[in-house]
Coordinates of C-alpha atoms in Angstrom, one line a residue:
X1 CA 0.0 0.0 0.0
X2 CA 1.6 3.4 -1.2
X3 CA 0.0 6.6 0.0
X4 CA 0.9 9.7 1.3
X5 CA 2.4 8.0 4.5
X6 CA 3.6 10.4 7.3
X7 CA 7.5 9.9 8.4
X8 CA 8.5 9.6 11.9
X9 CA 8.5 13.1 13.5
X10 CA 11.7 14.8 13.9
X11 CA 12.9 17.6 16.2
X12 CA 12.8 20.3 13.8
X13 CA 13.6 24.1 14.5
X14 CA 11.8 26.8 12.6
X15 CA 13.7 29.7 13.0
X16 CA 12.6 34.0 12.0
X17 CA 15.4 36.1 11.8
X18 CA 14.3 39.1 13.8
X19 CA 17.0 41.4 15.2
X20 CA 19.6 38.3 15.7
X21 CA 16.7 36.6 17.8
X22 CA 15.8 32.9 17.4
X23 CA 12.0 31.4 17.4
X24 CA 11.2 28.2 17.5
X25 CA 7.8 26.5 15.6
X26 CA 6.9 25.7 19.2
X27 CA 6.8 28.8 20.8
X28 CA 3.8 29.6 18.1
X29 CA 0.9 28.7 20.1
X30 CA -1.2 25.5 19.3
X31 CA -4.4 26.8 18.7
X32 CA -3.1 29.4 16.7
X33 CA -1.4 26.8 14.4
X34 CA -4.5 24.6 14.2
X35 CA -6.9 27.2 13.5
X36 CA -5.5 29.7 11.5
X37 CA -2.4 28.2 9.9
X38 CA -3.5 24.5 9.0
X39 CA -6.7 25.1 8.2
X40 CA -5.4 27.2 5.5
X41 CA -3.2 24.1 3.4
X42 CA -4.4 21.5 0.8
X43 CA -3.6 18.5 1.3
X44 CA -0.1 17.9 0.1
X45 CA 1.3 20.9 2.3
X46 CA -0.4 19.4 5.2
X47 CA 1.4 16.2 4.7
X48 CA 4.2 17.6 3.8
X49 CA 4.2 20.5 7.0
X50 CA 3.7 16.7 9.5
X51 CA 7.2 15.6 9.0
X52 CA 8.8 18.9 10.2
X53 CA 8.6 18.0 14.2
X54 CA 6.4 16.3 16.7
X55 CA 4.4 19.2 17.7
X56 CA 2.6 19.8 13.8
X57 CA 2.6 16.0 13.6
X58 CA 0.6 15.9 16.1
X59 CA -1.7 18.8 14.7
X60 CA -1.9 17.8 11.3
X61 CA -3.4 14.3 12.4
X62 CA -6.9 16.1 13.2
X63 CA -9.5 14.2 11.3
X64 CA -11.6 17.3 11.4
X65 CA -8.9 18.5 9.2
X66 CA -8.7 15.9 6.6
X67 CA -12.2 15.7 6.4
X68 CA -12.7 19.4 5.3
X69 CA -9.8 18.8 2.8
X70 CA -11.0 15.9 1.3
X71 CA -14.9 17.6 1.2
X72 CA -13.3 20.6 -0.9
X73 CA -11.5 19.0 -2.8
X74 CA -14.8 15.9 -3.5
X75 CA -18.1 17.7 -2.7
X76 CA -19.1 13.9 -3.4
X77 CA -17.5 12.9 -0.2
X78 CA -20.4 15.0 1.8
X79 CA -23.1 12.3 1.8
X80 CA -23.8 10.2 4.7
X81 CA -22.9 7.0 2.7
X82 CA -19.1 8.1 1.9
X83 CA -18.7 9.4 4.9
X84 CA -19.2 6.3 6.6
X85 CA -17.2 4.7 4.5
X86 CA -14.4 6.9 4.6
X87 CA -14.5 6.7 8.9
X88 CA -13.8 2.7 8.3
X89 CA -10.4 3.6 6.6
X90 CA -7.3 3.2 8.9
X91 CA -6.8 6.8 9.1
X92 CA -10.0 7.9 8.4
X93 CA -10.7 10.7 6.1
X94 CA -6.3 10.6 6.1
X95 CA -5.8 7.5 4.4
X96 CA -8.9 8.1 2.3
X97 CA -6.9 11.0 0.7
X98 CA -3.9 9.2 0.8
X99 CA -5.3 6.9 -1.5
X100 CA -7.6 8.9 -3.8
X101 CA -5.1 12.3 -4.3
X102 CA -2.0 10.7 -5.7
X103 CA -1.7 9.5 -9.4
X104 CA -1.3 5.5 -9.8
X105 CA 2.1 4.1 -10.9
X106 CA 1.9 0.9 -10.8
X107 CA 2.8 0.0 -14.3
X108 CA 4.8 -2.9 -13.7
X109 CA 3.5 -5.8 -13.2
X110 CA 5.1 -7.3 -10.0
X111 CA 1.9 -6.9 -7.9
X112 CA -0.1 -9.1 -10.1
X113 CA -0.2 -12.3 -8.3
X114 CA -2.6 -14.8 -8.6
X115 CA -3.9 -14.8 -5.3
X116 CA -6.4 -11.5 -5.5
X117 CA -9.4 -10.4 -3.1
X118 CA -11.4 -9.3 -5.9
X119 CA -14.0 -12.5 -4.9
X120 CA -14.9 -10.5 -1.4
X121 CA -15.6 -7.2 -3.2
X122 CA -19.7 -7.1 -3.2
X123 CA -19.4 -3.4 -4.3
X124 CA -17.8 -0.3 -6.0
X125 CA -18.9 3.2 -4.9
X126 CA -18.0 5.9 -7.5
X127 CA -17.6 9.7 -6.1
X128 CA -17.6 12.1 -9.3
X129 CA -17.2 15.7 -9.0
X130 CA -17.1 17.5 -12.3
X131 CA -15.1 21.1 -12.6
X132 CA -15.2 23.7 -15.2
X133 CA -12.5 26.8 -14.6
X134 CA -12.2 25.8 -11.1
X135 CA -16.5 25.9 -10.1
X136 CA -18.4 22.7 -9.6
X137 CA -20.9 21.9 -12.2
X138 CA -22.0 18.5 -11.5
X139 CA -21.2 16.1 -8.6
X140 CA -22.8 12.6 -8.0
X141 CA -22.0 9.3 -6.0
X142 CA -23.1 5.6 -7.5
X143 CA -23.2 2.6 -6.2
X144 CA -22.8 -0.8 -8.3
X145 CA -22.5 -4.6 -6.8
X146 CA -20.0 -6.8 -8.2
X147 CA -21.2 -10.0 -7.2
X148 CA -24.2 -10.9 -10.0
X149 CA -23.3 -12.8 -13.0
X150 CA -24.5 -9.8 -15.2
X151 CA -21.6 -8.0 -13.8
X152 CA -19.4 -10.8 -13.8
X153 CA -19.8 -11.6 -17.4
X154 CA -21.2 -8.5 -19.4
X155 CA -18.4 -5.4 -20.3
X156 CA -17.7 -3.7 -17.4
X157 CA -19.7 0.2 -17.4
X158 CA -20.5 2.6 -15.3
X159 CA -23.3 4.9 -16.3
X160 CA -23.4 7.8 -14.4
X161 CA -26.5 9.5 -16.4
X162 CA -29.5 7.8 -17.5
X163 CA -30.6 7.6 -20.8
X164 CA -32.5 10.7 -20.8
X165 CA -31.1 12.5 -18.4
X166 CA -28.7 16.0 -18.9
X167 CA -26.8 17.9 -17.1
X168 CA -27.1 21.7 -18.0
X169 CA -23.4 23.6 -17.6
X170 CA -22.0 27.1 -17.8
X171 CA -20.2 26.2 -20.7
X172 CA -21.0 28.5 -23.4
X173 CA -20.7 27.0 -26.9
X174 CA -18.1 29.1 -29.5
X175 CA -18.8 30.0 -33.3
X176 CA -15.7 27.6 -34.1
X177 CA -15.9 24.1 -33.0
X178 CA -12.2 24.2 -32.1
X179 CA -12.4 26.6 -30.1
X180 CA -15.3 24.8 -28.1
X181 CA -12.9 21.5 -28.3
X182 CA -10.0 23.9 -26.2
X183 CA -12.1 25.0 -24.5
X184 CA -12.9 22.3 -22.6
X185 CA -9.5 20.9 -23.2
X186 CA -8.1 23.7 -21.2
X187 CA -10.8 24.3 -18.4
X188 CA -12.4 20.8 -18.2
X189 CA -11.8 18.5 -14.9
X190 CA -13.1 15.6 -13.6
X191 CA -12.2 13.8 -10.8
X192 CA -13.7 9.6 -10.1
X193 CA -12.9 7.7 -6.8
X194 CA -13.9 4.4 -7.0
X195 CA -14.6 3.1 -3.1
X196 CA -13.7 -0.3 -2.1
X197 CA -15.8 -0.3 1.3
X198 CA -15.2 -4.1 2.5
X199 CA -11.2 -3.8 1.3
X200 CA -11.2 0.3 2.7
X201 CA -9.4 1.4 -0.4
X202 CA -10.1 3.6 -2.9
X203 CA -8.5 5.1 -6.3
X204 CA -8.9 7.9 -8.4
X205 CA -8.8 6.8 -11.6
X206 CA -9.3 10.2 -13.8
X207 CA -6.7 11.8 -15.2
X208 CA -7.8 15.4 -13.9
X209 CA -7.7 17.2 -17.5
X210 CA -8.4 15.2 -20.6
X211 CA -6.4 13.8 -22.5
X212 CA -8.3 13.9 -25.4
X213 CA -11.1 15.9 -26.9
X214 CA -12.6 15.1 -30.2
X215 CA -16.0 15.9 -32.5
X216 CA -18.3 13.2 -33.7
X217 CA -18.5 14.0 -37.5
X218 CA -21.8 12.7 -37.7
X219 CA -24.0 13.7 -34.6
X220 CA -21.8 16.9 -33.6
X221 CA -21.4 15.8 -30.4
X222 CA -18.0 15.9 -28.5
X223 CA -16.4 13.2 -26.9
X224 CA -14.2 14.2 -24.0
X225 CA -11.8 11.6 -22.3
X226 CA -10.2 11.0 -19.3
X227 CA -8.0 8.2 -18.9
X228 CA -5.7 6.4 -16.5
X229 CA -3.7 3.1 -17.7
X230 CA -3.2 0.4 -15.5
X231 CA -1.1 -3.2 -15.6
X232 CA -3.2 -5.4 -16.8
X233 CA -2.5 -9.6 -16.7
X234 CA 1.2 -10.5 -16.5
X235 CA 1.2 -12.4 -19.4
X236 CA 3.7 -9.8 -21.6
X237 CA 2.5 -9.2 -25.4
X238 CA -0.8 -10.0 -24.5
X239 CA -3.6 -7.5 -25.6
X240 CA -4.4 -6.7 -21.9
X241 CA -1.1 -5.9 -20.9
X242 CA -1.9 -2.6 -20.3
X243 CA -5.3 -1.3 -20.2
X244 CA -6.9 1.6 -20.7
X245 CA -9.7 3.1 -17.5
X246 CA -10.9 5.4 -19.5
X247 CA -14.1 7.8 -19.1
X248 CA -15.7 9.5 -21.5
X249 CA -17.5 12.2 -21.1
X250 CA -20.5 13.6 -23.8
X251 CA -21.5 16.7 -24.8
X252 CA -24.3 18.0 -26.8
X253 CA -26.0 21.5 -26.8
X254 CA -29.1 23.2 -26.1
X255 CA -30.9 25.6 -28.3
X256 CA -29.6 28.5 -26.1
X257 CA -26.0 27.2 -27.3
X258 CA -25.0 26.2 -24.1
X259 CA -22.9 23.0 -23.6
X260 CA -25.1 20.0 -22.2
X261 CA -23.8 16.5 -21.0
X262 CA -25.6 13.7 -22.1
X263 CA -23.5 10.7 -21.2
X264 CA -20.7 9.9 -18.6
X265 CA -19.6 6.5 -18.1
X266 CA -16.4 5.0 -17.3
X267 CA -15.1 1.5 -18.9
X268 CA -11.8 -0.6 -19.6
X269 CA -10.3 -1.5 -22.6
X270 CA -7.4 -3.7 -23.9
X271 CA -5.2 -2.4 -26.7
X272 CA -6.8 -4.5 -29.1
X273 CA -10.1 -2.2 -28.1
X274 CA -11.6 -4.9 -26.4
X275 CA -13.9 -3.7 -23.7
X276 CA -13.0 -6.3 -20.7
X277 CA -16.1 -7.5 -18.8
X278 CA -17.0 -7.2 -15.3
X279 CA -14.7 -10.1 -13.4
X280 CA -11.7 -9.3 -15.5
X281 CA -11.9 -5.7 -14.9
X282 CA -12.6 -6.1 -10.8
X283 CA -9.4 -8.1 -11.0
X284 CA -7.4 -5.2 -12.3
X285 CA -8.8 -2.5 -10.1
X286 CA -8.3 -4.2 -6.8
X287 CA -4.2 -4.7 -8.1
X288 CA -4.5 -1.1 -9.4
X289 CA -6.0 0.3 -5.5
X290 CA -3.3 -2.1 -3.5
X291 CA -0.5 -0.7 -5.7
X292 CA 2.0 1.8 -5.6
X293 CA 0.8 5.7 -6.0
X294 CA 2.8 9.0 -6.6
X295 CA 2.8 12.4 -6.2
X296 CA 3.2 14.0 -9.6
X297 CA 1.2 16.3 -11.9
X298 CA -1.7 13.9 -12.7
X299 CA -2.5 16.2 -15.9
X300 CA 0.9 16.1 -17.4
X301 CA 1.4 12.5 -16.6
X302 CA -1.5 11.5 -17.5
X303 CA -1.7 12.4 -20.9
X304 CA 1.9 11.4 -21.3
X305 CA 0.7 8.1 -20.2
X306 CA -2.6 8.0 -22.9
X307 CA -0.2 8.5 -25.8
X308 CA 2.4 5.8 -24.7
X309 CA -0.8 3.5 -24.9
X310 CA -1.7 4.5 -28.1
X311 CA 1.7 3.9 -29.2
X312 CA 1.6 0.9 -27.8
X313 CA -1.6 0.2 -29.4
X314 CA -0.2 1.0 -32.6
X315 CA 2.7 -1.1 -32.6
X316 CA 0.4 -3.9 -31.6
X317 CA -2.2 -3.6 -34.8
X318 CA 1.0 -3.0 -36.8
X319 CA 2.3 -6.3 -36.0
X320 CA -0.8 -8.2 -36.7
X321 CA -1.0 -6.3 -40.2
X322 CA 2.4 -7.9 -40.7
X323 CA 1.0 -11.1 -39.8
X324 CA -1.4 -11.2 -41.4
X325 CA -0.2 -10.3 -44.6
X326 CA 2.3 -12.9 -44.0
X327 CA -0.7 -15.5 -44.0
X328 CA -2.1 -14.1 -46.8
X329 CA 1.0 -14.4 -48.9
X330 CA 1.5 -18.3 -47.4
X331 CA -2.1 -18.8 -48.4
X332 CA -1.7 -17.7 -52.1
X333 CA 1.6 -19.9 -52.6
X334 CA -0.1 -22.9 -51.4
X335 CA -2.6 -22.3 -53.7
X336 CA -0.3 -21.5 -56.4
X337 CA 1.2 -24.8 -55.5
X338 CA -1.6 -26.9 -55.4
X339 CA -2.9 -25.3 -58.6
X340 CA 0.4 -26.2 -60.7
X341 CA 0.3 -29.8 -58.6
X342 CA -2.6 -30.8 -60.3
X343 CA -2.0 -29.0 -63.8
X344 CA 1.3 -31.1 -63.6
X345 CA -0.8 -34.5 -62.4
X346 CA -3.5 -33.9 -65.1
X347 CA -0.8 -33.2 -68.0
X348 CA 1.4 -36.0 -67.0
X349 CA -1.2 -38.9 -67.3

């Protein structure tokens, strides 16, 4: 389990140079800290401010902290139902950002043993929070079992809209549907936990911003993705490899030219473009929340990541292009072959 683990305190001297006087962290009084100094960090700087000395250790492990953090950052996490949840973690609402903030990394494929406790999963939670420029425009939490044989055996898909539901935005739709596509590009973000509650883990498997944003020739409609790509089996070469957890996000518009979304759902494919199915797919997330997780800019990363898998993808439907061609050609000499055999055995009698 990786997360944003807290270092054994050290004694630590913060020091102000004030007419050659010397103050230490600790003669800044407690309540001053905790109220109007820690309550004013994210979440990183927090963790980060808990392995300077004992005393902010000590501080920074207030759950009533973590839990406002983790509420700001996932308006999601503010129903009765996560927040139940998130109080079963070790740490509470700690761990539960521990494991949800950080971007996965666990590309190798090391952790993938065979023994996996995907079989006592009986459900995911998913906790979306939609952003444009910074403002919430849509937030909602799901909840799917695992443990049905539709799930098991169908492709793995998580609506988060009905059919006929949409979600109005702010988003303004430009003259030039470029512009509309950078827009969102730009000012887009999307954030999905998915909840473990009987293993008390969780993942965020968005990429933040998208990594790709592209117009439907035919219904107009834009297609905005968010991906994150995950080991798949350990069997190297294979098509699942690596996967891609990829949601996508649709957007139509309304007569008033504002930008509506129509479709949200989150799936994983192979790099043959497989969709995996609901076992298969449990399998991989469960590896993906007990793996490793680093702090990095999950944006940048993240869309580096999406193009090594499409290069990879590439490579892979090149290959069986050559193979296939190959095939072809054996195909045509054998018949070439068995055409002049029998020529040769009819003009030789």
């Amino acid at each position: 389990m990786a997360s944003l683990s807290t270092p054994p305190p050290t004694t630590t001297t913060i020091t102000t140079v004030n007419e050659g006087s010397a103050t230490s962290i600790s003669a800044v009084h407690s309540d001053i800290l905790q109220t109007h100094i820690l309550t004013r960090l994210d979440g990183p700087t927090l963790a980060s401010a808990a392995c300077t000395c004992s005393q902010l250790n000590t501080l920074s492990s207030q759950e009533a902290l973590w839990t406002k953090i983790c509420n700001s950052m996932w308006p999601s996490t503010n129903t009765p139902r996560i927040r139940h949840v998130i109080s079963t973690f070790p740490n509470g609402p700690h761990s539960f950002f521990s494991d949800s903030f950080p971007l996965l990394t666990n590309l190798d494929h090391t952790n993938n043993s065979p023994q996996s406790h995907h079989d006592r999963t009986s459900e995911l939670i998913s906790a979306v929070d939609v952003y444009y420029k910074g403002n919430l425009i849509f937030s909602k939490v799901i909840e799917t079992e695992t443990v049905t044989g539709w799930f098991k055996c169908s492709p793995f898909r998580f609506d988060l809209l009905d059919p006929k539901d949409v979600v109005p935005t702010p988003i303004k739709l430009q003259d030039d549907d470029d512009d509309t596509c950078r827009d969102l590009e730009e000012d887009l973000e999307l954030s999905w936990i998915l909840i473990d509650p009987i293993g008390r883990r969780a993942m965020n498997v968005s990429s933040q911003k998208p990594v790709s944003v592209q117009r439907h020739w035919l219904s107009g409609e834009v297609h905005v993705r968010f991906a994150t790509i995950l080991a798949g089996d350990h069997h190297r070469g294979s098509s699942s490899e690596f996967v891609q957890c990829g949601v996508v996000i649709t957007c139509g518009a309304s007569q008033g030219r504002v930008v509506l979304i129509k479709e949200m759902s989150l799936q994983v494919e192979d790099m043959d473009g497989i969709h995996l199915n609901g076992k298969e797919s449990l399998v991989i997330l469960q590896r993906a929340m007990e793996g490793k997780k680093g702090i990095k800019r999950r944006e940048e990363e993240g869309r580096k990541r999406f193009q090594e898998f499409l290069e990879r993808k590439k490579e892979r439907k090149e290959m069986k292009l050559r193979i296939e061609r190959r095939l072809d050609m054996l195909c045509v000499a054998f018949g070439v072959l068995g055409f002049a055999t029998f020529w040769l055995f009819v003009l030789c009698r």
